[in-house]
Amino acid sequence: MAPANQPARRAVRGTVTPSRIAPRVSRVTRRPVSPIALIPRPQHLDELDEPPFVLGETSTVVVEPRPELIQTGVLTADLFGRLSGRAIEVRYAGAEPAPGAIVLTRTGPVADGGPGADETYQVVVRAGRVEVRSPSVAGLVHGVVTLRQLATVEEGSVRIPAVRIQDAPRFAWRGLSIDVARHFFGVEDLKGVIGLMAHYKLNVLHLHLTDDQGWRLHVPSRPKLTELSSDSAVGGDRGGFYTPGDFAALTEYAAARGIRVVPEIDVPGHVNAALHAYGELTPSGEPTDAYDGIEVGFSRLHADLPATQPFLEAVFTDVAAMTAGEHVHIGGDEVLTMEPEEYARFVALASQVVRAAGKKVVGWQEIAQTPLEPGTVVQYWDTRVDPEPFVRAAREGALLLMSPGSKSYLDMKYDPTFPLGLEWAGHIEVRDSYDWEPTTLVEGVPAESVVGVEAAVWTETLRTVDDLTTMLLPRLAAVAEVAWTPPQARDWADFRTRVAQHGRFWDHLGVAWHRSPQVDWTTRP
Ligand code: ACM
């Protein structure tokens, strides 16, 4: 039960830039396919018995003149403009829109608002007009990406089949965690991933910003973290870091697509980058050497050193100030050389600092072995452990975020021969990442305590954006459907035929992906 007794996670252990999301599609002629291949599968979809909507010369995007809606309108016009190869104007709502309008309307709040209720959206596509309605920007974005998934292009003509869709997410937290510490991925790379996340209606980008190999976010009150510990990465590869300006730009880019950013500063383990920058955090007072291997569990902070508490206060206060969303992640995983009592004090201290800075706490599952405040989010990852601490934590008001290594760790190899990835949690083919149920994963935890689902991609072996997207696609689409669609509406055979059509979209974006043999892809290799 002690953190010291946790099994070690790892014995050893790509993306699109906006310029790569270039308008290539209008030059591509595709085989005709059934247009209804939405992922995640929506709650209600009726095909209407009328001709499709055809994006024409007079097509416009219509929004109310409010800043956040104008932004959504511009994104929509940009998306369909690039698809058709023709600029599309954004107009303000008011006058009767010309035929061929895509009208985005923000509605009032949903009355019986359960989790994710503000992300409810409605799409009605008729021959002459498209309507997207939602109480939130995120919901409007869900409606727009739904249109994008429905759209087909034949010789420059963009068509959307006539449908009526009413939809809402099952879980309020649908995330992707990216390890930018083992290998660094810059802002443009992450923007590409954010685009993919939005396409599959994910809404949380969790960034694992610090680890033994590198520190990736500039912290103004502790500048040496990035001055001395950001150049490194696994295997001697190049590192990098985000300035506060970069982080703000990323946050804004994500927010416009309905996605919030959760920063993770991993303590008290996985901290060699911090110990390398600030020697006062080690018992000898000497900084450690930089580290570019892939072992885990060897580095730790010390609760009783005088520099430790000021360090935690400075770092978490600065990070909270840069965070637009409600949550900051304190890590807490794989602290293999700390007694339970010191670990519990440490988690309590880090949590208290985060709360004092006005944020809610997220931590990896090991924190469930310590007393937690209600509302703390415990991120479950290692399925090999005793469920008892999670049951108790849930009973005391903690929420569980489900990231089971054997299903949703998308850095696991697809099969034993796959050139990228690790395999300590097994091999994960598309079906493995699809066929699981978050609320029955941990025996005894009530379904209401499950706040959501998060995929994770650790980057020990992933050096490039192509490596990254090869591991994400197609499995990210599978996990996204687990997070959005209730179990009674999920079916592997059905998902398999839908995802088969998504390869065309990934090809259109120019992203690398894995042609899983479990799927009959509709594109040629
Ligand atoms: C983890 O995989 N160590 C959270």
Coordinates of C-alpha atoms and ligand atoms in Angstrom, one line a residue:
M1 CA 0.0 0.0 0.0
A2 CA 2.9 2.4 0.6
P3 CA 4.1 4.3 -2.4
A4 CA 7.4 2.5 -1.9
N5 CA 5.7 -0.8 -2.6
Q6 CA 4.1 0.4 -5.8
P7 CA 5.1 -1.7 -8.8
A8 CA 7.5 0.2 -11.0
R9 CA 5.7 1.4 -14.2
R10 CA 8.6 0.9 -16.5
A11 CA 11.5 -1.4 -16.0
V12 CA 13.0 0.5 -18.8
R13 CA 11.0 2.4 -20.6
G14 CA 3.9 13.8 -34.7
T15 CA 1.1 16.1 -35.1
V16 CA 0.1 18.6 -37.6
T17 CA 1.3 22.1 -37.7
P18 CA -1.3 24.5 -39.1
S19 CA 0.7 24.8 -42.3
R20 CA 0.4 21.0 -42.7
I21 CA -3.4 21.2 -42.4
A22 CA -3.2 22.7 -45.9
P23 CA -6.0 22.6 -48.4
R24 CA -5.1 19.5 -50.1
V25 CA -8.4 17.9 -50.3
S26 CA -10.0 19.7 -53.2
R27 CA -7.4 18.1 -55.5
V28 CA -8.2 14.6 -54.2
T29 CA -11.0 12.5 -55.7
R30 CA -12.3 9.9 -53.4
R31 CA -14.1 6.7 -53.7
P32 CA -17.7 7.2 -52.7
V33 CA -18.4 6.0 -49.2
S34 CA -21.3 6.2 -46.8
P35 CA -21.0 9.7 -45.3
I36 CA -22.3 8.8 -41.9
A37 CA -19.2 7.7 -40.0
L38 CA -19.2 9.9 -37.0
I39 CA -16.7 9.4 -34.2
P40 CA -17.6 9.6 -31.4
R41 CA -21.0 8.1 -32.2
P42 CA -23.7 10.7 -31.4
Q43 CA -26.7 10.1 -29.1
H44 CA -29.4 10.7 -31.7
L45 CA -29.0 10.9 -35.4
D46 CA -31.8 11.0 -38.0
E47 CA -31.1 11.0 -41.7
L48 CA -33.5 13.4 -43.4
D49 CA -35.1 12.5 -46.6
E50 CA -33.9 15.5 -48.7
P51 CA -30.9 16.5 -50.8
P52 CA -27.6 17.3 -49.1
F53 CA -26.4 20.7 -48.2
V54 CA -24.0 21.9 -50.8
L55 CA -21.5 24.6 -49.9
G56 CA -22.0 27.2 -52.6
E57 CA -20.9 30.7 -53.9
T58 CA -23.3 32.4 -51.4
S59 CA -22.5 30.3 -48.4
T60 CA -21.6 32.2 -45.3
V61 CA -21.1 31.5 -41.6
V62 CA -23.5 33.4 -39.4
V63 CA -23.0 34.2 -35.7
E64 CA -24.1 36.7 -33.1
P65 CA -21.6 39.6 -32.8
R66 CA -20.0 38.4 -29.5
P67 CA -16.2 38.0 -29.4
E68 CA -16.1 34.3 -28.5
L69 CA -18.7 33.5 -31.1
I70 CA -17.0 35.5 -33.8
Q71 CA -13.9 33.4 -33.1
T72 CA -15.9 30.2 -33.5
G73 CA -17.4 31.6 -36.7
V74 CA -14.0 32.4 -38.1
L75 CA -12.7 28.9 -37.3
T76 CA -15.8 27.4 -39.0
A77 CA -15.4 29.6 -42.1
D78 CA -11.7 28.7 -42.2
L79 CA -12.4 25.0 -41.9
F80 CA -14.9 24.9 -44.7
G81 CA -13.1 27.5 -46.8
R82 CA -10.0 25.3 -46.8
L83 CA -12.2 22.3 -47.7
S84 CA -13.8 24.0 -50.7
G85 CA -10.8 26.1 -51.7
R86 CA -12.9 29.2 -51.6
A87 CA -13.0 31.9 -48.9
I88 CA -16.2 31.9 -46.8
E89 CA -17.4 35.1 -45.1
V90 CA -18.5 35.4 -41.5
R91 CA -21.7 37.5 -41.1
Y92 CA -23.5 38.7 -38.0
A93 CA -26.9 37.2 -37.2
G94 CA -29.9 39.5 -37.8
A95 CA -30.9 39.9 -41.4
E96 CA -32.3 36.8 -43.0
P97 CA -29.2 34.9 -44.1
A98 CA -28.6 34.1 -47.8
P99 CA -29.3 30.5 -48.9
G100 CA -26.4 28.2 -48.0
A101 CA -25.7 29.7 -44.6
I102 CA -24.1 27.8 -41.7
V103 CA -25.8 29.4 -38.6
L104 CA -24.1 29.0 -35.2
T105 CA -26.4 29.9 -32.3
R106 CA -25.5 30.0 -28.6
T107 CA -28.6 28.9 -26.6
G108 CA -29.4 29.4 -22.9
P109 CA -28.1 27.0 -20.3
V110 CA -29.5 23.5 -20.2
A111 CA -32.0 23.2 -17.3
D112 CA -31.3 19.8 -15.9
G113 CA -27.5 20.3 -16.4
G114 CA -25.7 17.0 -15.5
P115 CA -22.0 16.5 -16.2
G116 CA -21.1 17.8 -19.6
A117 CA -24.6 19.4 -20.1
D118 CA -23.1 22.6 -21.4
E119 CA -21.5 20.7 -24.2
T120 CA -24.8 19.5 -25.5
Y121 CA -25.2 20.5 -29.1
Q122 CA -27.7 20.2 -32.0
V123 CA -27.0 20.0 -35.7
V124 CA -29.6 20.3 -38.4
V125 CA -28.5 20.0 -41.9
R126 CA -31.1 20.8 -44.6
A127 CA -30.6 21.3 -48.3
G128 CA -30.5 25.1 -48.0
R129 CA -29.1 25.8 -44.5
V130 CA -27.1 24.3 -41.6
E131 CA -28.0 25.1 -38.0
V132 CA -25.6 24.4 -35.1
R133 CA -26.9 25.2 -31.6
S134 CA -25.3 24.8 -28.2
P135 CA -25.1 26.6 -24.8
S136 CA -21.3 26.7 -25.0
V137 CA -18.5 27.5 -27.4
A138 CA -17.3 23.9 -26.8
G139 CA -20.7 22.6 -27.9
L140 CA -20.7 24.7 -31.1
V141 CA -17.2 23.4 -31.9
H142 CA -18.6 19.9 -31.4
G143 CA -21.3 20.7 -33.9
V144 CA -18.8 22.1 -36.4
V145 CA -16.5 19.2 -36.3
T146 CA -19.5 16.9 -36.7
L147 CA -20.2 18.8 -39.9
R148 CA -16.6 18.4 -40.9
Q149 CA -16.8 14.6 -40.3
L150 CA -20.0 14.5 -42.4
A151 CA -18.7 16.5 -45.3
T152 CA -17.5 14.9 -48.5
V153 CA -15.7 16.7 -51.3
E154 CA -16.0 15.7 -54.9
E155 CA -14.1 17.9 -57.4
G156 CA -14.2 20.9 -55.1
S157 CA -17.9 20.6 -54.2
V158 CA -18.4 20.2 -50.5
R159 CA -21.6 18.3 -49.5
I160 CA -23.1 17.5 -46.1
P161 CA -25.9 14.9 -45.9
A162 CA -29.2 16.1 -44.5
V163 CA -29.3 15.0 -40.9
R164 CA -30.7 16.0 -37.5
I165 CA -28.3 15.3 -34.6
Q166 CA -28.9 15.8 -30.9
D167 CA -25.9 14.9 -28.8
A168 CA -24.2 15.3 -25.4
P169 CA -21.1 13.7 -23.8
R170 CA -21.3 11.0 -21.3
F171 CA -18.3 12.2 -19.3
A172 CA -17.4 15.8 -18.6
W173 CA -13.6 15.0 -18.7
R174 CA -12.3 13.6 -22.0
G175 CA -8.6 14.1 -22.0
L176 CA -5.3 13.4 -23.6
S177 CA -2.1 13.5 -21.6
I178 CA 1.1 14.2 -23.5
D179 CA 4.5 13.8 -22.0
V180 CA 6.5 16.7 -23.3
A181 CA 9.3 16.1 -20.8
R182 CA 10.9 12.9 -22.2
H183 CA 10.8 14.4 -25.6
F184 CA 9.7 18.0 -26.2
F185 CA 7.0 19.0 -28.6
G186 CA 6.7 22.7 -29.5
V187 CA 3.6 24.9 -29.6
E188 CA 3.0 24.3 -33.4
D189 CA 3.2 20.5 -32.9
L190 CA 0.8 20.7 -30.0
K191 CA -1.6 22.9 -32.0
G192 CA -1.8 20.0 -34.5
V193 CA -2.6 17.6 -31.7
I194 CA -5.2 20.0 -30.4
G195 CA -6.9 20.0 -33.8
L196 CA -7.1 16.2 -33.7
M197 CA -8.5 16.3 -30.2
A198 CA -11.2 18.7 -31.2
H199 CA -12.1 16.6 -34.2
Y200 CA -12.9 13.7 -31.7
K201 CA -14.5 16.0 -29.1
L202 CA -11.9 15.6 -26.5
N203 CA -11.8 18.6 -24.1
V204 CA -8.8 18.3 -21.8
L205 CA -5.1 18.6 -22.8
H206 CA -3.0 17.4 -19.9
L207 CA 0.6 18.3 -20.3
H208 CA 3.2 16.3 -18.3
L209 CA 5.6 19.3 -18.2
T210 CA 8.4 18.1 -15.9
D211 CA 10.3 14.9 -15.4
D212 CA 13.8 13.6 -14.8
Q213 CA 14.9 14.4 -18.3
G214 CA 13.7 18.0 -18.7
W215 CA 11.7 20.9 -17.3
R216 CA 9.4 22.4 -20.0
L217 CA 7.6 25.4 -18.6
H218 CA 9.4 28.6 -17.7
V219 CA 8.6 29.5 -14.0
P220 CA 9.4 33.1 -13.5
S221 CA 10.2 32.7 -9.8
R222 CA 12.5 29.8 -10.4
P223 CA 14.2 30.7 -13.7
K224 CA 17.0 28.2 -13.4
L225 CA 14.6 25.3 -14.0
T226 CA 14.4 26.2 -17.7
E227 CA 17.8 27.9 -17.9
L228 CA 19.6 24.7 -16.8
S229 CA 17.2 21.8 -17.3
S230 CA 15.3 22.4 -20.5
D231 CA 17.9 21.5 -23.2
S232 CA 17.9 17.8 -22.3
A233 CA 15.7 15.0 -23.5
V234 CA 15.8 11.2 -23.7
G235 CA 18.8 9.8 -25.6
G236 CA 20.6 13.1 -25.8
D237 CA 17.9 14.5 -28.1
R238 CA 17.1 18.2 -28.2
G239 CA 14.9 19.6 -25.5
G240 CA 13.0 22.9 -25.3
F241 CA 10.5 24.7 -23.1
Y242 CA 7.4 26.9 -23.3
T243 CA 7.6 30.5 -22.2
P244 CA 4.6 31.9 -20.3
G245 CA 3.7 33.6 -23.6
D246 CA 3.8 30.2 -25.4
F247 CA 1.7 28.6 -22.7
A248 CA -0.9 31.4 -22.9
A249 CA -1.0 31.1 -26.7
L250 CA -1.5 27.3 -26.4
T251 CA -4.2 27.8 -23.8
E252 CA -6.0 30.3 -26.0
Y253 CA -5.7 28.1 -29.1
A254 CA -7.1 25.1 -27.1
A255 CA -9.9 27.2 -25.6
A256 CA -11.1 28.3 -29.0
R257 CA -11.6 24.6 -29.8
G258 CA -13.4 23.8 -26.5
I259 CA -10.3 22.3 -24.9
R260 CA -8.8 23.3 -21.5
V261 CA -5.2 22.8 -20.6
V262 CA -4.2 21.0 -17.3
P263 CA -0.5 21.5 -16.5
E264 CA 1.3 18.8 -14.5
I265 CA 4.3 19.5 -12.4
D266 CA 5.3 16.0 -11.2
V267 CA 6.3 15.9 -7.5
P268 CA 7.8 14.5 -5.3
G269 CA 9.3 11.9 -7.7
H270 CA 10.3 12.3 -11.4
V271 CA 12.2 15.5 -10.4
N272 CA 15.8 15.1 -11.6
A273 CA 15.4 18.2 -13.8
A274 CA 14.6 20.3 -10.7
L275 CA 17.4 18.7 -8.7
H276 CA 19.8 19.5 -11.5
A277 CA 18.8 23.1 -11.6
Y278 CA 18.6 23.8 -7.8
G279 CA 21.1 21.9 -5.7
E280 CA 19.5 23.2 -2.5
L281 CA 16.7 20.6 -3.2
T282 CA 19.1 17.7 -2.6
P283 CA 20.4 16.5 0.8
S284 CA 24.1 17.2 -0.2
G285 CA 23.2 20.7 -1.5
E286 CA 24.8 19.7 -4.8
P287 CA 22.9 19.7 -8.0
T288 CA 22.5 16.3 -9.7
D289 CA 23.7 15.5 -13.2
A290 CA 21.4 15.9 -16.1
Y291 CA 19.7 12.6 -17.0
D292 CA 18.7 11.3 -20.4
G293 CA 17.9 7.7 -19.8
I294 CA 14.5 6.1 -19.3
E295 CA 14.6 4.6 -15.8
V296 CA 12.0 5.8 -13.3
G297 CA 11.7 6.1 -9.6
F298 CA 15.2 7.2 -8.7
S299 CA 14.7 10.9 -8.0
R300 CA 12.8 12.6 -5.2
L301 CA 12.3 15.8 -3.3
H302 CA 12.7 15.8 0.5
A303 CA 9.9 17.2 2.5
D304 CA 12.2 18.3 5.4
L305 CA 14.8 20.3 3.5
P306 CA 14.4 24.0 4.1
A307 CA 14.3 24.8 0.3
T308 CA 11.5 22.3 -0.5
Q309 CA 8.4 24.1 0.7
P310 CA 9.4 27.5 -0.7
F311 CA 10.1 25.7 -4.0
L312 CA 6.7 24.1 -4.1
E313 CA 5.0 27.3 -3.2
A314 CA 6.9 29.3 -5.8
V315 CA 6.4 26.8 -8.6
F316 CA 2.7 25.9 -8.0
T317 CA 1.7 29.5 -7.4
D318 CA 3.4 30.6 -10.7
V319 CA 1.9 27.7 -12.6
A320 CA -1.6 28.2 -11.2
A321 CA -1.3 31.9 -12.2
M322 CA -0.6 30.8 -15.8
T323 CA -3.5 28.3 -15.8
A324 CA -6.9 29.4 -17.1
G325 CA -8.7 26.2 -16.2
E326 CA -9.8 24.9 -12.8
H327 CA -7.2 22.1 -12.4
V328 CA -3.5 21.8 -11.7
H329 CA -1.9 18.3 -11.7
I330 CA 0.7 17.5 -8.9
G331 CA 1.9 14.2 -10.3
G332 CA 2.6 12.0 -7.3
D333 CA 3.4 8.8 -9.2
E334 CA 6.2 6.2 -8.8
V335 CA 7.9 7.6 -5.7
L336 CA 9.8 4.5 -5.1
T337 CA 12.2 5.7 -2.3
M338 CA 9.9 7.6 0.1
E339 CA 8.2 6.3 3.2
P340 CA 4.4 6.6 3.3
E341 CA 4.4 9.2 6.0
E342 CA 6.7 11.6 4.2
Y343 CA 4.8 11.0 0.9
A344 CA 1.4 11.8 2.6
R345 CA 2.8 15.0 4.1
F346 CA 4.2 15.9 0.7
V347 CA 0.9 15.3 -1.2
A348 CA -0.9 17.3 1.5
L349 CA 1.5 20.2 1.1
A350 CA 1.5 20.3 -2.7
S351 CA -2.3 20.1 -2.6
Q352 CA -2.7 22.8 -0.1
V353 CA -0.4 25.1 -2.2
V354 CA -2.5 24.4 -5.3
R355 CA -5.8 25.0 -3.5
A356 CA -4.4 28.3 -2.0
A357 CA -3.6 29.4 -5.5
G358 CA -7.3 28.8 -6.4
K359 CA -7.1 25.6 -8.3
K360 CA -8.4 22.0 -7.8
V361 CA -5.9 19.2 -7.4
V362 CA -5.3 16.3 -9.8
G363 CA -2.8 13.6 -9.0
W364 CA -1.8 10.1 -10.3
Q365 CA -3.4 7.2 -8.5
E366 CA -0.8 6.9 -5.8
I367 CA -2.2 9.9 -4.0
A368 CA -5.3 7.8 -3.2
Q369 CA -3.1 6.3 -0.4
T370 CA -3.1 9.7 1.4
P371 CA -6.0 11.7 2.9
L372 CA -7.6 13.8 0.2
E373 CA -10.0 16.7 0.1
P374 CA -13.3 16.0 -1.6
G375 CA -13.3 16.9 -5.2
T376 CA -9.6 15.9 -5.7
V377 CA -9.2 14.1 -9.0
V378 CA -7.3 10.8 -8.8
Q379 CA -6.0 9.6 -12.1
Y380 CA -6.1 5.8 -12.3
W381 CA -3.3 4.3 -14.5
D382 CA -1.8 1.1 -13.1
T383 CA -4.4 -1.7 -13.2
R384 CA -2.1 -4.1 -11.3
V385 CA -2.8 -2.7 -7.8
D386 CA -5.4 -3.3 -5.1
P387 CA -8.6 -1.3 -5.7
E388 CA -9.2 -0.6 -2.0
P389 CA -7.6 2.9 -1.8
F390 CA -9.7 4.1 -4.8
V391 CA -12.9 2.8 -3.2
R392 CA -12.1 4.6 0.0
A393 CA -11.0 7.8 -1.8
A394 CA -14.2 7.8 -3.8
R395 CA -16.3 7.3 -0.7
E396 CA -14.6 10.3 0.8
G397 CA -15.4 12.5 -2.2
A398 CA -12.5 12.0 -4.6
L399 CA -13.3 11.8 -8.3
L400 CA -11.7 9.1 -10.5
L401 CA -10.2 9.8 -13.9
M402 CA -9.7 6.6 -15.9
S403 CA -6.4 6.2 -17.7
P404 CA -5.8 2.4 -17.5
G405 CA -2.3 1.7 -18.9
S406 CA -3.5 -1.5 -20.6
K407 CA -6.2 0.4 -22.6
S408 CA -5.5 4.0 -22.8
Y409 CA -1.7 4.4 -22.7
L410 CA -1.2 5.1 -26.3
D411 CA 2.6 4.8 -26.2
M412 CA 2.2 1.0 -25.8
K413 CA 3.1 -0.9 -28.9
Y414 CA 0.2 -2.0 -31.1
D415 CA 1.9 -5.5 -31.4
P416 CA 5.2 -7.0 -30.4
T417 CA 6.9 -6.1 -33.7
F418 CA 5.9 -2.5 -33.7
P419 CA 9.0 -0.2 -34.0
L420 CA 7.8 2.5 -31.6
G421 CA 6.6 2.4 -28.1
L422 CA 7.0 0.4 -24.9
E423 CA 5.2 -2.7 -23.8
W424 CA 5.2 -2.8 -20.0
A425 CA 1.4 -2.5 -19.9
G426 CA 0.9 -4.9 -22.8
H427 CA 0.2 -4.4 -26.5
I428 CA -2.8 -2.2 -27.4
E429 CA -4.4 -2.7 -30.7
V430 CA -7.4 -0.5 -31.7
R431 CA -9.9 -2.9 -30.4
D432 CA -8.2 -3.0 -27.0
S433 CA -8.4 0.7 -26.7
Y434 CA -12.1 0.6 -27.7
D435 CA -13.5 -2.4 -25.8
W436 CA -13.5 -1.3 -22.2
E437 CA -15.9 0.3 -19.7
P438 CA -14.6 3.1 -17.4
T439 CA -17.2 2.6 -14.6
T440 CA -16.5 -1.1 -14.0
L441 CA -12.7 -0.9 -14.2
V442 CA -12.1 -0.5 -10.5
E443 CA -14.2 -2.9 -8.5
G444 CA -16.3 -1.1 -5.8
V445 CA -15.9 2.4 -7.1
P446 CA -19.4 3.9 -7.8
A447 CA -20.1 5.0 -11.3
E448 CA -20.9 8.6 -10.1
S449 CA -17.3 9.0 -8.9
V450 CA -15.9 8.5 -12.4
V451 CA -15.3 12.0 -13.8
G452 CA -14.0 10.8 -17.2
V453 CA -11.5 9.2 -19.3
E454 CA -8.0 10.3 -20.4
A455 CA -5.7 8.7 -23.0
A456 CA -1.9 9.2 -22.3
V457 CA 1.1 9.2 -24.5
W458 CA 4.5 8.9 -22.9
T459 CA 7.4 9.9 -25.1
E460 CA 10.5 7.9 -24.1
T461 CA 10.6 6.4 -27.6
L462 CA 8.7 9.0 -29.5
R463 CA 11.0 11.7 -31.0
T464 CA 9.0 13.3 -33.8
V465 CA 5.5 14.5 -34.5
D466 CA 5.1 11.6 -36.9
D467 CA 6.0 9.2 -34.1
L468 CA 3.4 10.8 -31.9
T469 CA 0.5 10.7 -34.3
T470 CA 1.4 7.2 -35.4
M471 CA 0.7 6.1 -31.8
L472 CA -2.4 8.3 -31.4
L473 CA -4.1 7.3 -34.6
P474 CA -6.4 5.4 -34.8
R475 CA -6.5 4.7 -31.0
L476 CA -7.2 8.2 -29.9
A477 CA -10.5 8.0 -31.8
A478 CA -11.4 4.8 -30.0
V479 CA -10.7 6.2 -26.5
A480 CA -12.6 9.4 -27.5
E481 CA -15.7 7.3 -28.2
V482 CA -15.3 5.4 -24.8
A483 CA -15.3 8.9 -23.2
W484 CA -18.2 10.3 -25.1
T485 CA -20.6 7.5 -25.9
P486 CA -22.5 5.4 -23.4
P487 CA -21.8 1.6 -23.4
Q488 CA -25.2 0.6 -24.8
A489 CA -24.4 2.7 -27.9
R490 CA -20.9 1.4 -28.4
D491 CA -20.1 -1.6 -30.6
W492 CA -16.7 -2.7 -31.9
A493 CA -18.0 -4.0 -35.3
D494 CA -19.8 -0.7 -35.9
F495 CA -16.9 1.4 -34.7
R496 CA -14.6 -0.6 -37.0
T497 CA -16.6 0.3 -40.1
R498 CA -16.8 4.0 -39.1
V499 CA -13.1 4.4 -38.2
A500 CA -12.2 2.8 -41.5
Q501 CA -13.3 6.1 -43.2
H502 CA -11.2 8.3 -41.0
G503 CA -7.9 7.4 -42.6
R504 CA -8.8 9.7 -45.5
F505 CA -9.1 12.6 -43.1
W506 CA -5.7 11.9 -41.5
D507 CA -4.2 11.6 -45.0
H508 CA -5.8 14.9 -45.9
L509 CA -4.1 16.5 -42.9
G510 CA -0.8 14.9 -43.8
V511 CA -0.4 13.2 -40.4
A512 CA 1.2 9.8 -39.9
W513 CA -1.0 7.0 -38.6
H514 CA -1.0 3.3 -38.1
R515 CA -2.9 1.2 -40.7
S516 CA -4.1 -1.3 -38.1
P517 CA -4.9 -4.7 -39.6
Q518 CA -8.0 -4.8 -37.5
V519 CA -9.7 -2.3 -39.8
D520 CA -10.6 -2.5 -43.5
W521 CA -9.4 1.0 -44.4
T522 CA -11.1 2.8 -47.2
T523 CA -7.9 4.4 -48.4
R524 CA -5.1 2.8 -50.3
P525 CA -1.8 2.6 -48.3
Ligands
ACM1 C1 2.5 6.9 -14.7 O1 2.4 6.2 -15.8 N1 3.7 6.8 -14.0 C2 1.5 7.8 -14.3

